mmCIF file of C-alpha atoms in Angstrom:
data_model
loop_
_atom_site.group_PDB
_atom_site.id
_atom_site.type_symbol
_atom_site.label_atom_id
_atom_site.label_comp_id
_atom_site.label_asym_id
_atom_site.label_seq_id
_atom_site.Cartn_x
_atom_site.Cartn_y
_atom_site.Cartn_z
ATOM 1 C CA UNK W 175 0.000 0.000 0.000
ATOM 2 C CA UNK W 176 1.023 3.458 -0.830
ATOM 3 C CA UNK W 177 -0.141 6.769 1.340
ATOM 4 C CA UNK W 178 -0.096 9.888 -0.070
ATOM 5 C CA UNK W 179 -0.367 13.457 1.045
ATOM 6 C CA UNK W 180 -0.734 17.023 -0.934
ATOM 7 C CA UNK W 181 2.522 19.164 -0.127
ATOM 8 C CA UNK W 182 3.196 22.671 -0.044
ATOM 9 C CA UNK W 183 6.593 24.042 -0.617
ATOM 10 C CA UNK W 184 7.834 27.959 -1.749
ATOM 11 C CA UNK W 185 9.929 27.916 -5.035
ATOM 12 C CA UNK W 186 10.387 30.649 -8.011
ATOM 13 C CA UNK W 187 8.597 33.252 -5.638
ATOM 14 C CA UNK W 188 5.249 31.062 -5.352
ATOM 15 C CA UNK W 189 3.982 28.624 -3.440
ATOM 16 C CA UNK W 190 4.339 25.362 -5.126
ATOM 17 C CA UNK W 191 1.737 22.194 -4.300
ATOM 18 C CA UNK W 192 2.694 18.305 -4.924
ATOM 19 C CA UNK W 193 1.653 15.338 -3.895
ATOM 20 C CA UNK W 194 3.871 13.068 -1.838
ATOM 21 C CA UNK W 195 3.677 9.449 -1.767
ATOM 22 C CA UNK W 196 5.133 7.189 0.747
ATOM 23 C CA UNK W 197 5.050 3.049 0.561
ATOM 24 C CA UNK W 198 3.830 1.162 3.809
ATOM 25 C CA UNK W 199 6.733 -0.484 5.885
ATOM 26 C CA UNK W 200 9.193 1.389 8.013
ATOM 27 C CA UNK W 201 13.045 0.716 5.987
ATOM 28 C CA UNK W 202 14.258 3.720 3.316
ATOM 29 C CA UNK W 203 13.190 3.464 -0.315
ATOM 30 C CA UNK W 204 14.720 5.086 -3.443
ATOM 31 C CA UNK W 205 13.320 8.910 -4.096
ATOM 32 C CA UNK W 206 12.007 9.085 -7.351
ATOM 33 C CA UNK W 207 10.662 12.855 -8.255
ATOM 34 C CA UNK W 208 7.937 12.790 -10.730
ATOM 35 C CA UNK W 209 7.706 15.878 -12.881
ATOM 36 C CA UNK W 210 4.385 16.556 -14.096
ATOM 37 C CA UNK W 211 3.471 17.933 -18.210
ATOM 38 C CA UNK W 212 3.614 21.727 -18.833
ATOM 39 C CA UNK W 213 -0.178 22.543 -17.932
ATOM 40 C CA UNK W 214 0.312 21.090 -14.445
ATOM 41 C CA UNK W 215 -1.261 18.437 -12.301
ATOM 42 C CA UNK W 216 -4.916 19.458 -13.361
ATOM 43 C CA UNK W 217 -4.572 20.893 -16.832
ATOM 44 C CA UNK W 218 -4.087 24.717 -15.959
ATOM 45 C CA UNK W 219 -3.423 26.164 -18.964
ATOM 46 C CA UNK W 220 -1.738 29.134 -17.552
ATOM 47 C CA UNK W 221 1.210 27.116 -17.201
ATOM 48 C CA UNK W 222 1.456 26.740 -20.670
ATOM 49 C CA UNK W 223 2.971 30.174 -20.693
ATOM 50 C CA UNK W 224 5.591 29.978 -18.430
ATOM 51 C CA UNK W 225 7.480 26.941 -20.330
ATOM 52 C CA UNK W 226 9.059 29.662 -22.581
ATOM 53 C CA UNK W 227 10.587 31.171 -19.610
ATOM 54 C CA UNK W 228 11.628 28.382 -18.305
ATOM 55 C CA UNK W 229 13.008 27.040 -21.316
ATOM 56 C CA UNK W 230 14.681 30.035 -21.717
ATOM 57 C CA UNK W 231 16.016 30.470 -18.433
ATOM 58 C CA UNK W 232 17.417 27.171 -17.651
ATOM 59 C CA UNK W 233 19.171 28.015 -14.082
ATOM 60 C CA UNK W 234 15.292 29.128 -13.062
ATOM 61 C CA UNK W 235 14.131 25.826 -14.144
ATOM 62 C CA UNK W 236 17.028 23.707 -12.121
ATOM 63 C CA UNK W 237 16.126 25.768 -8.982
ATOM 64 C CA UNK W 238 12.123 24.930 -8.679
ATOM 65 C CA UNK W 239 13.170 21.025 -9.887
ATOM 66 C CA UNK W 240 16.120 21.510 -7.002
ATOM 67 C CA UNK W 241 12.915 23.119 -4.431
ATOM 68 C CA UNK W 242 10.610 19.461 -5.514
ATOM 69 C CA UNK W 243 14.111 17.570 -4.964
ATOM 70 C CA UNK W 244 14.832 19.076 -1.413
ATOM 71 C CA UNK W 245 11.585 18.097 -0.462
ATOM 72 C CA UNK W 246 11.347 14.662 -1.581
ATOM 73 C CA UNK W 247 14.732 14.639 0.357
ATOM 74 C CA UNK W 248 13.186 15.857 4.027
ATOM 75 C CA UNK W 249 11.002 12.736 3.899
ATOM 76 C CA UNK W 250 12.645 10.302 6.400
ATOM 77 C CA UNK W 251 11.990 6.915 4.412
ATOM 78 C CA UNK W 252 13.911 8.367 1.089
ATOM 79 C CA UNK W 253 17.335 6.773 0.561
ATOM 80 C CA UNK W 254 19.125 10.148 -0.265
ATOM 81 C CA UNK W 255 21.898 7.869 -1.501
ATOM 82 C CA UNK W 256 19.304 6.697 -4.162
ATOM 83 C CA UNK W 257 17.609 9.366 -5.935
ATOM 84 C CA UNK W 258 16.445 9.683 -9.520
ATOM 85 C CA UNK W 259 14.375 12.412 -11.407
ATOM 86 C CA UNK W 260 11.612 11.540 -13.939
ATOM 87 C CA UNK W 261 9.032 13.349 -16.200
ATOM 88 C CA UNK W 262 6.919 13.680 -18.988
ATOM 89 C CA UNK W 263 6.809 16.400 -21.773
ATOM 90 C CA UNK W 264 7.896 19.770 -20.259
ATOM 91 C CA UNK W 265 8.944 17.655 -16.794
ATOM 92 C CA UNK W 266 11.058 15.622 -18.986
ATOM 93 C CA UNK W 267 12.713 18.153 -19.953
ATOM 94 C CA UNK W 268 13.074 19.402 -16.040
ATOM 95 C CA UNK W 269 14.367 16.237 -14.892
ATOM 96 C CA UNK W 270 17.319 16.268 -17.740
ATOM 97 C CA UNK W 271 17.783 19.843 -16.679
ATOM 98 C CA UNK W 272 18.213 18.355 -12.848
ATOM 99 C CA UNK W 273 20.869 16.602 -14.548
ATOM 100 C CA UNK W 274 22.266 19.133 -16.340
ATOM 101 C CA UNK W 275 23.046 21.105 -13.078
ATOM 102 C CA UNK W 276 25.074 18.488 -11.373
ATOM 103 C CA UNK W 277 22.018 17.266 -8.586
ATOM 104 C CA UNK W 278 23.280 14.067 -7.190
ATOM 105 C CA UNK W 279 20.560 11.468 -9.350
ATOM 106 C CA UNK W 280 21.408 8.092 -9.973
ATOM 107 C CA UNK W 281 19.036 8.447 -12.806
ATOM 108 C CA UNK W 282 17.122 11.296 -14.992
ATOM 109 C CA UNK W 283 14.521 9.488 -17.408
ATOM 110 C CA UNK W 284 12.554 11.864 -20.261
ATOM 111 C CA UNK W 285 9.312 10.697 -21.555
ATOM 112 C CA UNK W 286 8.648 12.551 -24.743
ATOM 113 C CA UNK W 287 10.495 15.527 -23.228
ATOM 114 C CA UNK W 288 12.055 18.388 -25.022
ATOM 115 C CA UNK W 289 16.077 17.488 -25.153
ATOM 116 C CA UNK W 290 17.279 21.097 -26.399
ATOM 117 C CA UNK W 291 18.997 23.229 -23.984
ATOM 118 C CA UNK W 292 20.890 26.451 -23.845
ATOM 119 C CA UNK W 293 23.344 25.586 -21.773
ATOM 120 C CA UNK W 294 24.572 22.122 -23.472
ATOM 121 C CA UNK W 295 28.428 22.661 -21.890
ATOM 122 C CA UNK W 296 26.953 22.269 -18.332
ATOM 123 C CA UNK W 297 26.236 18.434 -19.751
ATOM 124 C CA UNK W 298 30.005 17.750 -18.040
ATOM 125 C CA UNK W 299 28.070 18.251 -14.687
ATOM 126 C CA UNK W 300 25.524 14.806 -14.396
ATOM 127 C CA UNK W 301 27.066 12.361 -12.269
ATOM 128 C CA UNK W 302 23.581 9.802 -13.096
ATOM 129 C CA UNK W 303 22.373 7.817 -16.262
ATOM 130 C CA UNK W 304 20.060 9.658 -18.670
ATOM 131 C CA UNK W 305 17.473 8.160 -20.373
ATOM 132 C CA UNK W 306 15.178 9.705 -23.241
ATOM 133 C CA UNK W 307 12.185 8.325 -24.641
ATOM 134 C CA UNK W 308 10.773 9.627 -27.366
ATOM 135 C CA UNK W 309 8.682 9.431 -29.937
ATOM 136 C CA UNK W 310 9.790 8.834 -34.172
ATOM 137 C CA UNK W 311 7.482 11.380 -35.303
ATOM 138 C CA UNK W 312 7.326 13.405 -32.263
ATOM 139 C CA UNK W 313 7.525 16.832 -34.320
ATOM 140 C CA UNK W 314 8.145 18.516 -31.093
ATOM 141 C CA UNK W 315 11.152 16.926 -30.668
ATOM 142 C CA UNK W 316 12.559 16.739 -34.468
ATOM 143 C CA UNK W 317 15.303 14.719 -35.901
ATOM 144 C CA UNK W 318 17.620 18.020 -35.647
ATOM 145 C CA UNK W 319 17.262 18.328 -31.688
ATOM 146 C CA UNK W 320 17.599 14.397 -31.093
ATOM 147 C CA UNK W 321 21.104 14.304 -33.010
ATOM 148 C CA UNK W 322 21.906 17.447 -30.753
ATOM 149 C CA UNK W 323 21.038 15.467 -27.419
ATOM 150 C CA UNK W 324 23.362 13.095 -28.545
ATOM 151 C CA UNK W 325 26.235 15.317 -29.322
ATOM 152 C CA UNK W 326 25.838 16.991 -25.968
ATOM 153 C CA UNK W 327 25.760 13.735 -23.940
ATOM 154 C CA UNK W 328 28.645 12.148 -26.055
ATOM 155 C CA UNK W 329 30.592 15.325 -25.380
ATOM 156 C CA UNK W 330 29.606 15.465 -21.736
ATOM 157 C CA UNK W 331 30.900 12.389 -21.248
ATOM 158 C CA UNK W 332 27.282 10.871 -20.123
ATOM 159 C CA UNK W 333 26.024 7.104 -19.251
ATOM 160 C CA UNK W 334 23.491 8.069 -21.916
ATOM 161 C CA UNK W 335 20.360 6.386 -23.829
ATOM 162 C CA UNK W 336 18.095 7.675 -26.555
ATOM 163 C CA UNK W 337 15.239 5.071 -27.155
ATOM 164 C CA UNK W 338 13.209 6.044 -30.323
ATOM 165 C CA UNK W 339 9.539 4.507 -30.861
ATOM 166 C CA UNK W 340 8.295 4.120 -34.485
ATOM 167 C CA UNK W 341 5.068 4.747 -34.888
ATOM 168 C CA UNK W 342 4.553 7.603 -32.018
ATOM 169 C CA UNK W 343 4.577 11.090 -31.226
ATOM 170 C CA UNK W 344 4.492 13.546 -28.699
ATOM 171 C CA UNK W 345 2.577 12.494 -25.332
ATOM 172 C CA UNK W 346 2.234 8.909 -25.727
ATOM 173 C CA UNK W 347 1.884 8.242 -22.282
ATOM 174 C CA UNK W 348 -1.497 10.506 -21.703
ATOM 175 C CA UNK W 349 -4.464 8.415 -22.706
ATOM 176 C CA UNK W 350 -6.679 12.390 -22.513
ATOM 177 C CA UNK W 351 -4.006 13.090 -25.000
ATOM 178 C CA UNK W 352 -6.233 12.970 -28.260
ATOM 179 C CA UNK W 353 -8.514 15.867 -25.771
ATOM 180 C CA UNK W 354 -5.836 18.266 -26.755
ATOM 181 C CA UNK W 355 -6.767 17.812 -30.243
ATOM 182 C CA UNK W 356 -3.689 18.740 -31.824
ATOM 183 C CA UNK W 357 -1.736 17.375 -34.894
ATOM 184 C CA UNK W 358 1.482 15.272 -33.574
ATOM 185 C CA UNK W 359 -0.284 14.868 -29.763
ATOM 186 C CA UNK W 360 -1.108 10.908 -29.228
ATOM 187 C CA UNK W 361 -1.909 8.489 -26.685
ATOM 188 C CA UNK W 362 0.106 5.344 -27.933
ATOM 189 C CA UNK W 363 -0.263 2.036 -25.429
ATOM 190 C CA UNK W 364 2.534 -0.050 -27.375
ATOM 191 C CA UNK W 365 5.087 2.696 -26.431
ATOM 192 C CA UNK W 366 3.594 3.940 -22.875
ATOM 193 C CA UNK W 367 4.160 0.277 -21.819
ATOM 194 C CA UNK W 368 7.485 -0.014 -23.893
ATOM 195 C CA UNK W 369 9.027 2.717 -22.464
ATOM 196 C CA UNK W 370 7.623 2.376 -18.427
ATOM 197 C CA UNK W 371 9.385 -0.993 -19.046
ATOM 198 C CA UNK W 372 12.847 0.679 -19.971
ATOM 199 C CA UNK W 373 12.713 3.307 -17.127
ATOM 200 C CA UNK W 374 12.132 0.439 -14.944
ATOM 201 C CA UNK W 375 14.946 -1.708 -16.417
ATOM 202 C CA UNK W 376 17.355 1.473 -15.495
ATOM 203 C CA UNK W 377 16.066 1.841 -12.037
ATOM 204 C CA UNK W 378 17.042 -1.944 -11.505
ATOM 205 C CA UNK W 379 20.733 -1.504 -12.556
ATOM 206 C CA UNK W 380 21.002 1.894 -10.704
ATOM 207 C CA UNK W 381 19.385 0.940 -7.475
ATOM 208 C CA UNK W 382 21.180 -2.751 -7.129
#
């Protein structure tokens, strides 16, 4: 049985809410921090407007992932020895950016995230394995910003993976996805259950 609480926490000048879940039994598990799609846990749009400052501003991004992270940390049961980052769409993107800035992960995993950065040199900093999952005709993430991701990791020096699915695009995890009514924006089971498979295979070898 899992328990779960909401959580309050201050970060980027607002107060931030989560939701914290904690597995019965009274030993320390791994911390896994689970970053949510760009219009936030209940589809408020107004979100959608601050991904271009975050995506812009990748220092401001690190420091609210860091705020989530320091939190998830303060929880008495969480290994801090075994952390790892994860996230879908925009969150993807977060957790890699986590990464990025050298937060002590054993693991950052990217579903359908954005892989583009503008600080690509600060690669050098992860000390954890990065895995990206992404879609083949995700046009959100194009074949230009995939080969990127992988000249940035190779050059960083990262324990790196970029798993490409044929036959999906962007948001194949979210079964509402086909709500958003968009061109490119799927729900895709084959790939949802494909990829939840790999991020699981990497949490095995990491947390051994």
């Amino acid at each position: 049985m899992v328990t779960t609480r909401d959580i309050s926490y201050e970060a980027d000048g607002r107060t931030m809410i989560g939701m914290l879940a904690v597995p019965d039994g009274d030993g320390r598990r791994p911390g896994i921090l689970v970053c949510h799609e760009g219009p936030g846990l209940d589809d408020r749009e107004q979100m959608m407007a601050r991904i271009g400052e975050f995506r812009a501003d990748p220092l401001r991004a690190r420091a609210v992932g860091l705020a989530g992270l320091d939190v998830l940390c303060a929880e008495p049961r969480t290994d801090r020895d075994k952390l790892a980052a994860i996230g879908y769409c925009f969150g993807g993107t977060l957790s890699l950016e986590l990464a990025r800035g050298g937060a002590d992960l054993k693991a950052a995993v990217g579903f359908h995230a954005g892989l583009g950065t503008t600080r690509p040199e600060d690669a050098r900093a992860i000390t954890g394995k990065v895995l990206a999952l992404i879609g083949a005709d995700d046009p959100i993430v194009p074949h230009e910003q995939r080969r990127a991701f992988e000249e940035e990791m190779t050059a960083g020096g990262v324990d790196w993976q970029l798993v490409v699915y044929g036959g999906a695009v962007h948001s194949f995890t979210n079964e509402r996805a086909a709500n958003i009514d968009l061109p490119g924006i799927e729900y895709h089971e084959p790939t949802d259950r494909r990829s939840w498979q790999a991020m699981l295979d990497l949490f095995a070898e990491v947390f051994e």
